[in-house]
Structure formats: structure tokens, C-alpha cells
PDB file of C-alpha atoms in Angstrom:
ATOM      1  CA  MET A   1      15.462 -12.101 -13.741  1.00  0.00           C
ATOM      2  CA  TYR A   2      16.274 -11.221 -10.120  1.00  0.00           C
ATOM      3  CA  GLY A   3      13.582  -8.518 -10.093  1.00  0.00           C
ATOM      4  CA  LYS A   4      10.926 -10.934 -11.364  1.00  0.00           C
ATOM      5  CA  THR A   5      11.917 -13.469  -8.692  1.00  0.00           C
ATOM      6  CA  VAL A   6      11.702 -10.844  -5.935  1.00  0.00           C
ATOM      7  CA  TYR A   7       8.397  -9.574  -7.283  1.00  0.00           C
ATOM      8  CA  SER A   8       6.995 -13.103  -7.536  1.00  0.00           C
ATOM      9  CA  GLY A   9       7.941 -13.775  -3.920  1.00  0.00           C
ATOM     10  CA  LEU A  10       6.381 -10.499  -2.771  1.00  0.00           C
ATOM     11  CA  LEU A  11       3.229 -11.198  -4.744  1.00  0.00           C
ATOM     12  CA  LEU A  12       2.968 -14.674  -3.239  1.00  0.00           C
ATOM     13  CA  MET A  13       3.339 -13.194   0.273  1.00  0.00           C
ATOM     14  CA  ALA A  14       0.664 -10.617  -0.501  1.00  0.00           C
ATOM     15  CA  LEU A  15      -1.737 -13.193  -1.886  1.00  0.00           C
ATOM     16  CA  VAL A  16      -1.284 -15.397   1.165  1.00  0.00           C
ATOM     17  CA  ALA A  17      -1.771 -12.371   3.419  1.00  0.00           C
ATOM     18  CA  CYS A  18      -4.904 -11.424   1.481  1.00  0.00           C
ATOM     19  CA  HIS A  19      -6.557 -14.790   2.061  1.00  0.00           C
ATOM     20  CA  THR A  20      -9.152 -14.122   4.714  1.00  0.00           C
ATOM     21  CA  ASN A  21     -12.173 -15.853   6.154  1.00  0.00           C
ATOM     22  CA  THR A  22     -15.132 -14.582   4.139  1.00  0.00           C
ATOM     23  CA  THR A  23     -17.881 -15.706   6.488  1.00  0.00           C
ATOM     24  CA  ASN A  24     -20.337 -13.057   7.558  1.00  0.00           C
ATOM     25  CA  HIS A  25     -19.968 -11.484  10.973  1.00  0.00           C
ATOM     26  CA  ARG A  26     -22.842 -10.818  13.340  1.00  0.00           C
ATOM     27  CA  SER A  27     -23.737  -7.183  13.588  1.00  0.00           C
ATOM     28  CA  SER A  28     -23.406  -5.449  16.913  1.00  0.00           C
ATOM     29  CA  GLY A  29     -26.537  -4.862  18.935  1.00  0.00           C
ATOM     30  CA  THR A  30     -29.357  -7.149  19.895  1.00  0.00           C
ATOM     31  CA  ASP A  31     -30.551  -8.189  16.456  1.00  0.00           C
ATOM     32  CA  SER A  32     -29.293 -11.348  14.848  1.00  0.00           C
ATOM     33  CA  LEU A  33     -28.999 -10.087  11.273  1.00  0.00           C
ATOM     34  CA  LEU A  34     -25.755 -10.925   9.506  1.00  0.00           C
ATOM     35  CA  ALA A  35     -23.669  -7.960   8.367  1.00  0.00           C
ATOM     36  CA  THR A  36     -22.334  -7.973   4.815  1.00  0.00           C
ATOM     37  CA  PRO A  37     -18.529  -7.865   4.785  1.00  0.00           C
ATOM     38  CA  PHE A  38     -16.889  -5.045   2.808  1.00  0.00           C
ATOM     39  CA  HIS A  39     -14.336  -6.087   0.185  1.00  0.00           C
ATOM     40  CA  SER A  40     -12.280  -3.959  -2.211  1.00  0.00           C
ATOM     41  CA  ASP A  41      -9.399  -4.965  -4.492  1.00  0.00           C
ATOM     42  CA  LYS A  42      -7.941  -1.992  -6.405  1.00  0.00           C
ATOM     43  CA  CYS A  43      -4.704  -0.746  -7.921  1.00  0.00           C
ATOM     44  CA  TYR A  44      -3.340   2.794  -8.141  1.00  0.00           C
ATOM     45  CA  GLN A  45      -0.335   4.342  -9.864  1.00  0.00           C
ATOM     46  CA  LEU A  46       1.615   7.592 -10.051  1.00  0.00           C
ATOM     47  CA  LEU A  47       3.927   8.357 -12.985  1.00  0.00           C
ATOM     48  CA  GLU A  48       6.474  11.127 -12.440  1.00  0.00           C
ATOM     49  CA  GLY A  49       9.512  12.608 -14.122  1.00  0.00           C
ATOM     50  CA  THR A  50       9.978  14.226 -17.503  1.00  0.00           C
ATOM     51  CA  ALA A  51       9.439  10.911 -19.308  1.00  0.00           C
ATOM     52  CA  ASN A  52       7.225   9.236 -16.669  1.00  0.00           C
ATOM     53  CA  GLN A  53      10.269   7.169 -15.734  1.00  0.00           C
ATOM     54  CA  ASP A  54       9.476   7.161 -11.978  1.00  0.00           C
ATOM     55  CA  THR A  55       6.533   5.043 -10.871  1.00  0.00           C
ATOM     56  CA  THR A  56       4.753   4.284  -7.643  1.00  0.00           C
ATOM     57  CA  THR A  57       2.212   1.466  -7.822  1.00  0.00           C
ATOM     58  CA  VAL A  58      -0.054   0.298  -5.005  1.00  0.00           C
ATOM     59  CA  HIS A  59      -2.343  -2.751  -4.963  1.00  0.00           C
ATOM     60  CA  LEU A  60      -4.718  -2.562  -1.981  1.00  0.00           C
ATOM     61  CA  VAL A  61      -7.015  -5.334  -0.803  1.00  0.00           C
ATOM     62  CA  ILE A  62      -9.460  -4.243   1.877  1.00  0.00           C
ATOM     63  CA  HIS A  63     -11.612  -6.794   3.686  1.00  0.00           C
ATOM     64  CA  ASP A  64     -13.816  -5.229   6.346  1.00  0.00           C
ATOM     65  CA  THR A  65     -11.226  -3.158   8.256  1.00  0.00           C
ATOM     66  CA  LEU A  66      -8.120  -5.192   7.360  1.00  0.00           C
ATOM     67  CA  VAL A  67      -5.773  -4.047   4.601  1.00  0.00           C
ATOM     68  CA  THR A  68      -3.144  -6.034   2.731  1.00  0.00           C
ATOM     69  CA  GLY A  69      -1.400  -5.321  -0.521  1.00  0.00           C
ATOM     70  CA  VAL A  70       1.775  -4.564  -2.406  1.00  0.00           C
ATOM     71  CA  MET A  71       3.612  -1.291  -3.031  1.00  0.00           C
ATOM     72  CA  VAL A  72       6.400  -0.855  -5.580  1.00  0.00           C
ATOM     73  CA  VAL A  73       8.405   2.363  -5.908  1.00  0.00           C
ATOM     74  CA  LYS A  74      10.722   2.552  -8.932  1.00  0.00           C
ATOM     75  CA  ARG A  75      12.908   5.608  -9.425  1.00  0.00           C
ATOM     76  CA  ALA A  76      15.046   6.070 -12.530  1.00  0.00           C
ATOM     77  CA  GLU A  77      18.695   5.193 -11.896  1.00  0.00           C
ATOM     78  CA  LYS A  78      17.919   4.246  -8.275  1.00  0.00           C
ATOM     79  CA  ASP A  79      17.087   1.011  -6.536  1.00  0.00           C
ATOM     80  CA  THR A  80      13.501  -0.215  -6.504  1.00  0.00           C
ATOM     81  CA  ARG A  81      11.651  -0.593  -3.215  1.00  0.00           C
ATOM     82  CA  ALA A  82       9.054  -3.366  -3.345  1.00  0.00           C
ATOM     83  CA  GLY A  83       7.115  -5.013  -0.573  1.00  0.00           C
ATOM     84  CA  VAL A  84       3.882  -5.880   1.150  1.00  0.00           C
ATOM     85  CA  LEU A  85       1.451  -3.624   2.993  1.00  0.00           C
ATOM     86  CA  ARG A  86      -0.410  -4.702   6.129  1.00  0.00           C
ATOM     87  CA  GLY A  87      -2.725  -2.600   8.258  1.00  0.00           C
ATOM     88  CA  HIS A  88      -6.261  -1.386   8.747  1.00  0.00           C
ATOM     89  CA  VAL A  89      -8.766   1.142   7.452  1.00  0.00           C
ATOM     90  CA  ARG A  90     -10.933   3.589   9.404  1.00  0.00           C
ATOM     91  CA  GLY A  91     -13.316   5.591   7.277  1.00  0.00           C
ATOM     92  CA  ASN A  92     -11.203   6.873   4.379  1.00  0.00           C
ATOM     93  CA  LEU A  93      -7.892   6.586   6.297  1.00  0.00           C
ATOM     94  CA  VAL A  94      -5.719   3.580   5.425  1.00  0.00           C
ATOM     95  CA  GLU A  95      -2.904   3.012   7.957  1.00  0.00           C
ATOM     96  CA  THR A  96      -0.348   0.346   7.047  1.00  0.00           C
ATOM     97  CA  TRP A  97       3.207  -0.800   7.554  1.00  0.00           C
ATOM     98  CA  TRP A  98       5.184  -1.319   4.377  1.00  0.00           C
ATOM     99  CA  TYR A  99       7.612  -4.258   4.631  1.00  0.00           C
ATOM    100  CA  TYR A 100       9.904  -3.866   1.635  1.00  0.00           C
ATOM    101  CA  ALA A 101      13.229  -4.923   0.186  1.00  0.00           C
ATOM    102  CA  GLN A 102      15.773  -2.547  -1.360  1.00  0.00           C
ATOM    103  CA  GLU A 103      19.272  -3.488  -2.512  1.00  0.00           C
ATOM    104  CA  GLY A 104      18.734  -6.928  -0.986  1.00  0.00           C
ATOM    105  CA  MET A 105      18.049  -5.463   2.456  1.00  0.00           C
ATOM    106  CA  ALA A 106      14.719  -5.770   4.284  1.00  0.00           C
ATOM    107  CA  ASP A 107      13.238  -2.723   5.994  1.00  0.00           C
ATOM    108  CA  SER A 108       9.871  -1.273   6.959  1.00  0.00           C
ATOM    109  CA  LEU A 109       8.139   2.086   7.162  1.00  0.00           C
ATOM    110  CA  PRO A 110       4.656   3.226   8.046  1.00  0.00           C
ATOM    111  CA  ALA A 111       2.675   4.012   4.892  1.00  0.00           C
ATOM    112  CA  ASN A 112      -0.583   5.919   5.250  1.00  0.00           C
ATOM    113  CA  PHE A 113      -3.130   6.761   2.596  1.00  0.00           C
ATOM    114  CA  LYS A 114      -6.526   8.399   2.232  1.00  0.00           C
ATOM    115  CA  LEU A 115      -9.178   7.237  -0.195  1.00  0.00           C
ATOM    116  CA  TYR A 116     -10.791  10.171  -2.041  1.00  0.00           C
ATOM    117  CA  GLU A 117     -13.434   9.313  -4.616  1.00  0.00           C
ATOM    118  CA  ASP A 118     -11.518   7.075  -7.035  1.00  0.00           C
ATOM    119  CA  LYS A 119      -8.026   8.312  -6.021  1.00  0.00           C
ATOM    120  CA  LEU A 120      -5.542   7.148  -3.393  1.00  0.00           C
ATOM    121  CA  VAL A 121      -3.558   9.912  -1.668  1.00  0.00           C
ATOM    122  CA  GLU A 122      -0.319   8.950   0.100  1.00  0.00           C
ATOM    123  CA  GLN A 123       1.032  10.733   3.154  1.00  0.00           C
ATOM    124  CA  ARG A 124       4.360  12.423   2.416  1.00  0.00           C
ATOM    125  CA  TYR A 125       7.457  11.324   4.362  1.00  0.00           C
ATOM    126  CA  SER A 126       9.706  13.697   6.257  1.00  0.00           C
ATOM    127  CA  TYR A 127      13.411  13.121   6.761  1.00  0.00           C
ATOM    128  CA  ASP A 128      14.720  12.716  10.314  1.00  0.00           C
ATOM    129  CA  PRO A 129      18.307  14.067  10.295  1.00  0.00           C
ATOM    130  CA  ALA A 130      19.030  12.464  13.679  1.00  0.00           C
ATOM    131  CA  THR A 131      18.334   8.928  12.427  1.00  0.00           C
ATOM    132  CA  GLY A 132      18.845   9.428   8.696  1.00  0.00           C
ATOM    133  CA  ARG A 133      15.479   7.744   8.052  1.00  0.00           C
ATOM    134  CA  GLU A 134      12.183   8.694   6.525  1.00  0.00           C
ATOM    135  CA  MET A 135       9.292   9.110   8.951  1.00  0.00           C
ATOM    136  CA  LEU A 136       5.671  10.173   9.168  1.00  0.00           C
ATOM    137  CA  THR A 137       4.627  12.901  11.578  1.00  0.00           C
ATOM    138  CA  ASP A 138       1.204  14.047  12.730  1.00  0.00           C
ATOM    139  CA  THR A 139       1.629  17.047  10.449  1.00  0.00           C
ATOM    140  CA  SER A 140       2.827  15.111   7.368  1.00  0.00           C
ATOM    141  CA  ALA A 141       0.561  16.127   4.482  1.00  0.00           C
ATOM    142  CA  PHE A 142      -1.455  13.729   2.377  1.00  0.00           C
ATOM    143  CA  ALA A 143      -0.136  15.113  -0.901  1.00  0.00           C
ATOM    144  CA  ILE A 144       0.880  12.313  -3.295  1.00  0.00           C
ATOM    145  CA  THR A 145      -2.085  11.420  -5.510  1.00  0.00           C
ATOM    146  CA  LEU A 146      -2.211   8.041  -7.238  1.00  0.00           C
ATOM    147  CA  SER A 147      -4.822   7.356  -9.921  1.00  0.00           C
ATOM    148  CA  PRO A 148      -6.702   4.086 -10.396  1.00  0.00           C
ATOM    149  CA  VAL A 149      -5.264   1.612 -12.895  1.00  0.00           C
ATOM    150  CA  ALA A 150      -6.131  -1.913 -13.912  1.00  0.00           C
ATOM    151  CA  CYS A 151      -4.609  -4.514 -11.626  1.00  0.00           C
ATOM    152  CA  LYS A 152      -2.199  -6.507 -13.759  1.00  0.00           C
ATOM    153  CA  LEU A 153       1.020  -8.401 -13.322  1.00  0.00           C
ATOM    154  CA  PRO A 154       3.723  -7.439 -12.875  1.00  0.00           C
ATOM    155  CA  LEU A 155       3.271  -4.204 -10.969  1.00  0.00           C
ATOM    156  CA  ARG A 156       5.400  -1.513 -12.557  1.00  0.00           C
TER     157      ARG A 156
END
């Protein structure tokens, strides 16, 4: 019950964050033609472990260059991390901050992805022994491939 309540709250935050002004923007330059805004709403998932018991699910909403969404990481016999994504996209690079809750505590981490064909590839975290936290470095590889899935509730 607690998990559904947390998820419902996160989903509500994501939906509110996803609400954007859909009016067309003027294109740059001297012409007065209206540019067509880009919009994408897709879900991706990775199943891992011997019985696919570990899941990472990402719901990304891209509107022009703005990105919002939800990411849920469930590991067997460990606490779930679930929260909202907010950031921007440049080409195929999606740079976000992930604001999540774990064990009732709020935290945040950068979360970067690349869009390749129909896949989403997440940048791998490194561990900083000085701070005891995960981090992304300039050399962190994009190595975690999530496949497209139907967007459905609840994310799992």
C-alpha cells in the first residue's frame, strides 16, 4: 500500500511537470513560419538477474528540448528508488536530474541517457569513495541498454 501511495504521488508530480504550453514557437531567422514542436512520450525497461527480478523502468516525455519523466529502479531484496526526471535533450543526449525517494529519504543524482534507434542507453555511475556516493564522470560509459515497452501503470 505504501509503495502504491509513493508511486501515485511521484506519477502526479511527473504529470504536472509534463504539462507544457503546446503553442507553436516562431522559428529563428527572418521568416515568420511557425516551427512544429517535437513531442515524444515513451517508456523503456531493463530486466536483470537470473529470474528477471531486478528492473529499471524509465518513462520519458520530451517536448522540444525539455525532458520530464519518471524512473523506478527495483532490486531484489533491496529498497526501491523511484522519482521524477527533469532536464533537457540535445541531439540524442538526454541530460536530467533524478529526484527520487529511497527508504523514505529524498535524494537526487544526475541521470544521463542516449537515444539509439528505439533503445535508451543509460550512463553508468561510478562510486566516489571520498563521499560514498554515486556520480557521473566525463568518462562514464553509456552502457546500460533499456528496451522500449508499453507505457502502463504502475511502472514496475
